[in-house]
GROMACS .gro file of N, CA and C in nm:
model
  336
    1MET      N    1   0.085  -0.117   0.000
    1MET     CA    2   0.000   0.000   0.000
    1MET      C    3   0.089   0.124   0.000
    2LYS      N    4   0.047   0.223  -0.075
    2LYS     CA    5   0.126   0.345  -0.090
    2LYS      C    6   0.039   0.466  -0.062
    3LEU      N    7   0.086   0.558   0.021
    3LEU     CA    8   0.016   0.685   0.042
    3LEU      C    9   0.023   0.763  -0.088
    4ASN      N   10  -0.091   0.801  -0.142
    4ASN     CA   11  -0.088   0.871  -0.270
    4ASN      C   12  -0.178   0.993  -0.275
    5HIS      N   13  -0.231   1.037  -0.160
    5HIS     CA   14  -0.309   1.160  -0.157
    5HIS      C   15  -0.288   1.229  -0.024
    6LEU      N   16  -0.265   1.358  -0.032
    6LEU     CA   17  -0.247   1.440   0.088
    6LEU      C   18  -0.319   1.572   0.066
    7ASN      N   19  -0.393   1.617   0.165
    7ASN     CA   20  -0.461   1.746   0.159
    7ASN      C   21  -0.413   1.831   0.277
    8LEU      N   22  -0.375   1.953   0.250
    8LEU     CA   23  -0.339   2.047   0.355
    8LEU      C   24  -0.431   2.168   0.347
    9THR      N   25  -0.469   2.219   0.462
    9THR     CA   26  -0.538   2.345   0.470
    9THR      C   27  -0.432   2.453   0.484
   10VAL      N   28  -0.441   2.557   0.403
   10VAL     CA   29  -0.342   2.663   0.402
   10VAL      C   30  -0.413   2.798   0.399
   11ASN      N   31  -0.343   2.903   0.442
   11ASN     CA   32  -0.405   3.035   0.441
   11ASN      C   33  -0.380   3.111   0.311
   12ASP      N   34  -0.297   3.056   0.222
   12ASP     CA   35  -0.273   3.117   0.091
   12ASP      C   36  -0.246   3.006  -0.011
   13VAL      N   37  -0.350   2.964  -0.079
   13VAL     CA   38  -0.340   2.852  -0.174
   13VAL      C   39  -0.245   2.885  -0.288
   14LYS      N   40  -0.257   3.003  -0.344
   14LYS     CA   41  -0.173   3.041  -0.459
   14LYS      C   42  -0.025   3.041  -0.422
   15ALA      N   43   0.009   3.106  -0.312
   15ALA     CA   44   0.150   3.112  -0.270
   15ALA      C   45   0.204   2.974  -0.235
   16ALA      N   46   0.124   2.892  -0.167
   16ALA     CA   47   0.168   2.758  -0.129
   16ALA      C   48   0.188   2.671  -0.253
   17SER      N   49   0.096   2.676  -0.348
   17SER     CA   50   0.109   2.592  -0.467
   17SER      C   51   0.227   2.637  -0.553
   18GLU      N   52   0.250   2.766  -0.565
   18GLU     CA   53   0.365   2.815  -0.642
   18GLU      C   54   0.497   2.776  -0.575
   19PHE      N   55   0.502   2.777  -0.443
   19PHE     CA   56   0.619   2.735  -0.367
   19PHE      C   57   0.650   2.587  -0.394
   20LEU      N   58   0.548   2.503  -0.385
   20LEU     CA   59   0.566   2.360  -0.408
   20LEU      C   60   0.606   2.331  -0.552
   21GLU      N   61   0.555   2.408  -0.644
   21GLU     CA   62   0.591   2.391  -0.785
   21GLU      C   63   0.736   2.434  -0.810
   22LYS      N   64   0.774   2.548  -0.757
   22LYS     CA   65   0.907   2.604  -0.783
   22LYS      C   66   1.020   2.523  -0.719
   23TYR      N   67   1.004   2.485  -0.593
   23TYR     CA   68   1.115   2.423  -0.521
   23TYR      C   69   1.110   2.270  -0.519
   24PHE      N   70   0.992   2.211  -0.541
   24PHE     CA   71   0.980   2.066  -0.527
   24PHE      C   72   0.919   1.999  -0.650
   25GLU      N   73   0.908   2.073  -0.757
   25GLU     CA   74   0.870   2.021  -0.889
   25GLU      C   75   0.733   1.955  -0.893
   26LEU      N   76   0.643   1.992  -0.801
   26LEU     CA   77   0.506   1.947  -0.815
   26LEU      C   78   0.443   2.025  -0.930
   27GLN      N   79   0.348   1.963  -0.996
   27GLN     CA   80   0.283   2.027  -1.110
   27GLN      C   81   0.140   2.063  -1.075
   28ILE      N   82   0.106   2.190  -1.093
   28ILE     CA   83  -0.029   2.236  -1.067
   28ILE      C   84  -0.117   2.190  -1.183
   29ARG      N   85  -0.220   2.114  -1.151
   29ARG     CA   86  -0.307   2.060  -1.256
   29ARG      C   87  -0.442   2.129  -1.261
   30ASN      N   88  -0.488   2.179  -1.146
   30ASN     CA   89  -0.621   2.238  -1.142
   30ASN      C   90  -0.628   2.334  -1.024
   31THR      N   91  -0.701   2.440  -1.043
   31THR     CA   92  -0.726   2.534  -0.934
   31THR      C   93  -0.872   2.579  -0.941
   32ARG      N   94  -0.922   2.621  -0.827
   32ARG     CA   95  -1.053   2.685  -0.819
   32ARG      C   96  -1.033   2.817  -0.749
   33GLY      N   97  -1.006   2.918  -0.829
   33GLY     CA   98  -0.981   3.050  -0.772
   33GLY      C   99  -0.865   3.045  -0.674
   34ASN      N  100  -0.882   3.112  -0.563
   34ASN     CA  101  -0.781   3.112  -0.458
   34ASN      C  102  -0.816   3.019  -0.344
   35SER      N  103  -0.911   2.925  -0.368
   35SER     CA  104  -0.958   2.842  -0.258
   35SER      C  105  -0.916   2.696  -0.266
   36PHE      N  106  -0.863   2.650  -0.382
   36PHE     CA  107  -0.834   2.508  -0.398
   36PHE      C  108  -0.733   2.489  -0.510
   37ALA      N  109  -0.639   2.397  -0.488
   37ALA     CA  110  -0.543   2.362  -0.593
   37ALA      C  111  -0.512   2.213  -0.585
   38VAL      N  112  -0.492   2.154  -0.702
   38VAL     CA  113  -0.453   2.014  -0.712
   38VAL      C  114  -0.316   2.009  -0.778
   39LEU      N  115  -0.221   1.944  -0.711
   39LEU     CA  116  -0.086   1.928  -0.764
   39LEU      C  117  -0.053   1.780  -0.770
   40PHE      N  118   0.039   1.745  -0.860
   40PHE     CA  119   0.084   1.607  -0.873
   40PHE      C  120   0.235   1.604  -0.872
   41ASP      N  121   0.292   1.493  -0.824
   41ASP     CA  122   0.435   1.472  -0.841
   41ASP      C  123   0.456   1.366  -0.948
   42ASP      N  124   0.580   1.335  -0.979
   42ASP     CA  125   0.608   1.241  -1.086
   42ASP      C  126   0.591   1.095  -1.044
   43SER      N  127   0.550   1.071  -0.919
   43SER     CA  128   0.524   0.935  -0.872
   43SER      C  129   0.376   0.907  -0.852
   44GLY      N  130   0.292   1.003  -0.890
   44GLY     CA  131   0.148   0.983  -0.880
   44GLY      C  132   0.083   1.037  -0.754
   45LEU      N  133   0.157   1.106  -0.669
   45LEU     CA  134   0.097   1.167  -0.550
   45LEU      C  135   0.001   1.278  -0.593
   46VAL      N  136  -0.117   1.278  -0.536
   46VAL     CA  137  -0.213   1.385  -0.555
   46VAL      C  138  -0.208   1.471  -0.429
   47PHE      N  139  -0.166   1.594  -0.443
   47PHE     CA  140  -0.145   1.686  -0.331
   47PHE      C  141  -0.244   1.801  -0.347
   48THR      N  142  -0.341   1.810  -0.258
   48THR     CA  143  -0.439   1.917  -0.268
   48THR      C  144  -0.420   2.018  -0.156
   49LEU      N  145  -0.453   2.141  -0.189
   49LEU     CA  146  -0.446   2.252  -0.095
   49LEU      C  147  -0.584   2.317  -0.088
   50MET      N  148  -0.634   2.339   0.033
   50MET     CA  149  -0.763   2.404   0.052
   50MET      C  150  -0.745   2.526   0.140
   51LYS      N  151  -0.815   2.631   0.105
   51LYS     CA  152  -0.807   2.758   0.178
   51LYS      C  153  -0.875   2.745   0.313
   52GLY      N  154  -0.805   2.793   0.415
   52GLY     CA  155  -0.862   2.801   0.549
   52GLY      C  156  -0.825   2.934   0.609
   53ASP      N  157  -0.914   2.993   0.685
   53ASP     CA  158  -0.886   3.125   0.744
   53ASP      C  159  -0.792   3.115   0.863
   54GLN      N  160  -0.808   3.013   0.944
   54GLN     CA  161  -0.724   2.996   1.061
   54GLN      C  162  -0.649   2.865   1.050
   55VAL      N  163  -0.526   2.872   1.003
   55VAL     CA  164  -0.444   2.754   0.985
   55VAL      C  165  -0.350   2.743   1.104
   56SER      N  166  -0.354   2.629   1.172
   56SER     CA  167  -0.271   2.610   1.289
   56SER      C  168  -0.232   2.463   1.299
   57TYR      N  169  -0.110   2.434   1.257
   57TYR     CA  170  -0.058   2.298   1.270
   57TYR      C  171   0.029   2.290   1.396
   58PRO      N  172   0.036   2.173   1.459
   58PRO     CA  173   0.126   2.159   1.574
   58PRO      C  174   0.270   2.190   1.534
   59ASN      N  175   0.350   2.233   1.629
   59ASN     CA  176   0.489   2.272   1.601
   59ASN      C  177   0.569   2.162   1.533
   60THR      N  178   0.543   2.038   1.563
   60THR     CA  179   0.620   1.928   1.506
   60THR      C  180   0.566   1.880   1.372
   61PHE      N  181   0.450   1.930   1.329
   61PHE     CA  182   0.392   1.885   1.202
   61PHE      C  183   0.475   1.937   1.085
   62HIS      N  184   0.501   1.847   0.990
   62HIS     CA  185   0.571   1.888   0.867
   62HIS      C  186   0.551   1.783   0.760
   63ILE      N  187   0.578   1.823   0.637
   63ILE     CA  188   0.585   1.729   0.526
   63ILE      C  189   0.730   1.725   0.480
   64GLY      N  190   0.770   1.618   0.413
   64GLY     CA  191   0.910   1.605   0.375
   64GLY      C  192   0.928   1.573   0.228
   65PHE      N  193   1.035   1.626   0.171
   65PHE     CA  194   1.075   1.595   0.035
   65PHE      C  195   1.216   1.537   0.039
   66ILE      N  196   1.225   1.406   0.017
   66ILE     CA  197   1.354   1.337   0.019
   66ILE      C  198   1.423   1.360  -0.115
   67GLN      N  199   1.548   1.402  -0.109
   67GLN     CA  200   1.626   1.432  -0.229
   67GLN      C  201   1.725   1.319  -0.257
   68GLU      N  202   1.773   1.314  -0.380
   68GLU     CA  203   1.862   1.207  -0.422
   68GLU      C  204   2.004   1.222  -0.367
   69SER      N  205   2.040   1.342  -0.320
   69SER     CA  206   2.177   1.361  -0.272
   69SER      C  207   2.183   1.478  -0.174
   70GLU      N  208   2.291   1.480  -0.098
   70GLU     CA  209   2.315   1.594  -0.009
   70GLU      C  210   2.338   1.720  -0.090
   71ASP      N  211   2.401   1.708  -0.205
   71ASP     CA  212   2.423   1.825  -0.290
   71ASP      C  213   2.290   1.889  -0.330
   72ARG      N  214   2.190   1.806  -0.360
   72ARG     CA  215   2.059   1.859  -0.398
   72ARG      C  216   1.994   1.930  -0.279
   73VAL      N  217   2.009   1.876  -0.160
   73VAL     CA  218   1.958   1.943  -0.039
   73VAL      C  219   2.025   2.080  -0.026
   74ASN      N  220   2.156   2.085  -0.046
   74ASN     CA  221   2.229   2.211  -0.038
   74ASN      C  222   2.181   2.310  -0.143
   75GLU      N  223   2.157   2.262  -0.265
   75GLU     CA  224   2.109   2.349  -0.373
   75GLU      C  225   1.974   2.412  -0.339
   76ILE      N  226   1.882   2.331  -0.290
   76ILE     CA  227   1.749   2.383  -0.254
   76ILE      C  228   1.761   2.483  -0.140
   77ASN      N  229   1.845   2.451  -0.042
   77ASN     CA  230   1.867   2.542   0.070
   77ASN      C  231   1.916   2.678   0.019
   78GLN      N  232   2.012   2.677  -0.071
   78GLN     CA  233   2.068   2.802  -0.123
   78GLN      C  234   1.965   2.879  -0.206
   79ARG      N  235   1.888   2.809  -0.287
   79ARG     CA  236   1.783   2.875  -0.366
   79ARG      C  237   1.682   2.945  -0.276
   80LEU      N  238   1.642   2.876  -0.169
   80LEU     CA  239   1.548   2.936  -0.075
   80LEU      C  240   1.609   3.060  -0.010
   81LYS      N  241   1.733   3.051   0.033
   81LYS     CA  242   1.802   3.167   0.092
   81LYS      C  243   1.808   3.282  -0.007
   82ASP      N  244   1.847   3.251  -0.130
   82ASP     CA  245   1.858   3.354  -0.234
   82ASP      C  246   1.724   3.423  -0.259
   83ASP      N  247   1.615   3.349  -0.240
   83ASP     CA  248   1.482   3.404  -0.261
   83ASP      C  249   1.422   3.467  -0.136
   84GLY      N  250   1.500   3.476  -0.028
   84GLY     CA  251   1.457   3.549   0.090
   84GLY      C  252   1.394   3.466   0.201
   85PHE      N  253   1.394   3.335   0.189
   85PHE     CA  254   1.340   3.252   0.296
   85PHE      C  255   1.443   3.240   0.409
   86LYS      N  256   1.394   3.236   0.531
   86LYS     CA  257   1.481   3.219   0.647
   86LYS      C  258   1.500   3.070   0.669
   87VAL      N  259   1.616   3.020   0.630
   87VAL     CA  260   1.647   2.879   0.649
   87VAL      C  261   1.786   2.866   0.708
   88GLU      N  262   1.799   2.774   0.800
   88GLU     CA  263   1.930   2.741   0.856
   88GLU      C  264   2.002   2.650   0.758
   89PRO      N  265   2.134   2.645   0.763
   89PRO     CA  266   2.206   2.551   0.677
   89PRO      C  267   2.167   2.407   0.712
   90PRO      N  268   2.175   2.317   0.616
   90PRO     CA  269   2.147   2.177   0.647
   90PRO      C  270   2.241   2.126   0.755
   91GLN      N  271   2.194   2.029   0.829
   91GLN     CA  272   2.277   1.968   0.932
   91GLN      C  273   2.254   1.818   0.937
   92ARG      N  274   2.351   1.749   0.994
   92ARG     CA  275   2.340   1.604   1.008
   92ARG      C  276   2.255   1.576   1.131
   93SER      N  277   2.147   1.506   1.109
   93SER     CA  278   2.058   1.464   1.216
   93SER      C  279   2.021   1.319   1.184
   94HIS      N  280   1.895   1.292   1.164
   94HIS     CA  281   1.854   1.159   1.116
   94HIS      C  282   1.886   1.146   0.968
   95ALA      N  283   1.923   1.258   0.905
   95ALA     CA  284   1.961   1.266   0.763
   95ALA      C  285   2.031   1.400   0.745
   96TRP      N  286   2.076   1.430   0.624
   96TRP     CA  287   2.126   1.565   0.590
   96TRP      C  288   2.000   1.646   0.563
   97THR      N  289   1.967   1.742   0.651
   97THR     CA  290   1.832   1.796   0.652
   97THR      C  291   1.826   1.942   0.695
   98PHE      N  292   1.718   2.007   0.653
   98PHE     CA  293   1.681   2.139   0.704
   98PHE      C  294   1.530   2.155   0.690
   99TYR      N  295   1.475   2.255   0.758
   99TYR     CA  296   1.332   2.283   0.756
   99TYR      C  297   1.309   2.426   0.707
  100VAL      N  298   1.195   2.446   0.643
  100VAL     CA  299   1.157   2.580   0.598
  100VAL      C  300   1.007   2.597   0.619
  101LYS      N  301   0.969   2.716   0.665
  101LYS     CA  302   0.827   2.750   0.678
  101LYS      C  303   0.777   2.791   0.541
  102ALA      N  304   0.682   2.717   0.489
  102ALA     CA  305   0.629   2.742   0.355
  102ALA      C  306   0.519   2.847   0.359
  103PRO      N  307   0.504   2.920   0.251
  103PRO     CA  308   0.388   3.009   0.241
  103PRO      C  309   0.261   2.925   0.256
  104GLY      N  310   0.169   2.974   0.332
  104GLY     CA  311   0.045   2.900   0.353
  104GLY      C  312   0.032   2.848   0.494
  105GLY      N  313   0.144   2.840   0.569
  105GLY     CA  314   0.133   2.806   0.710
  105GLY      C  315   0.176   2.667   0.750
  106PHE      N  316   0.256   2.598   0.671
  106PHE     CA  317   0.303   2.464   0.708
  106PHE      C  318   0.454   2.459   0.692
  107THR      N  319   0.514   2.357   0.750
  107THR     CA  320   0.660   2.341   0.748
  107THR      C  321   0.697   2.227   0.655
  108VAL      N  322   0.810   2.247   0.584
  108VAL     CA  323   0.863   2.146   0.492
  108VAL      C  324   1.003   2.107   0.539
  109GLU      N  325   1.028   1.977   0.541
  109GLU     CA  326   1.162   1.925   0.564
  109GLU      C  327   1.220   1.883   0.430
  110VAL      N  328   1.347   1.919   0.408
  110VAL     CA  329   1.421   1.877   0.288
  110VAL      C  330   1.537   1.794   0.339
  111LEU      N  331   1.549   1.670   0.287
  111LEU     CA  332   1.649   1.580   0.343
  111LEU      C  333   1.702   1.482   0.240
  112SER      N  334   1.817   1.427   0.272
  112SER     CA  335   1.876   1.321   0.192
  112SER      C  336   1.945   1.224   0.285
   0.00000   0.00000   0.00000
């Protein structure tokens, strides 16, 4: 069995979907104004975003994008920094990893 659908409630669907498209290569397939977006990855994951006025995830909640190499983690980290996101450098933990607060109100882990 494979997890193949995830829905997040976000406070800015457009910004969140553009972030996921730009940094993690998800493809936006459908939108309904600023209230709903459907994205896909190249493995068949259906990732939907729904608009919510009060978005509040627990501090430890996050989604993760596993990369093929530590170099790729470093590249994404630098791109985010260059674009003005506040991200710490990757560090060795359970993997070569860092976290970033995504537009829309959720956290993303990038790791290899």
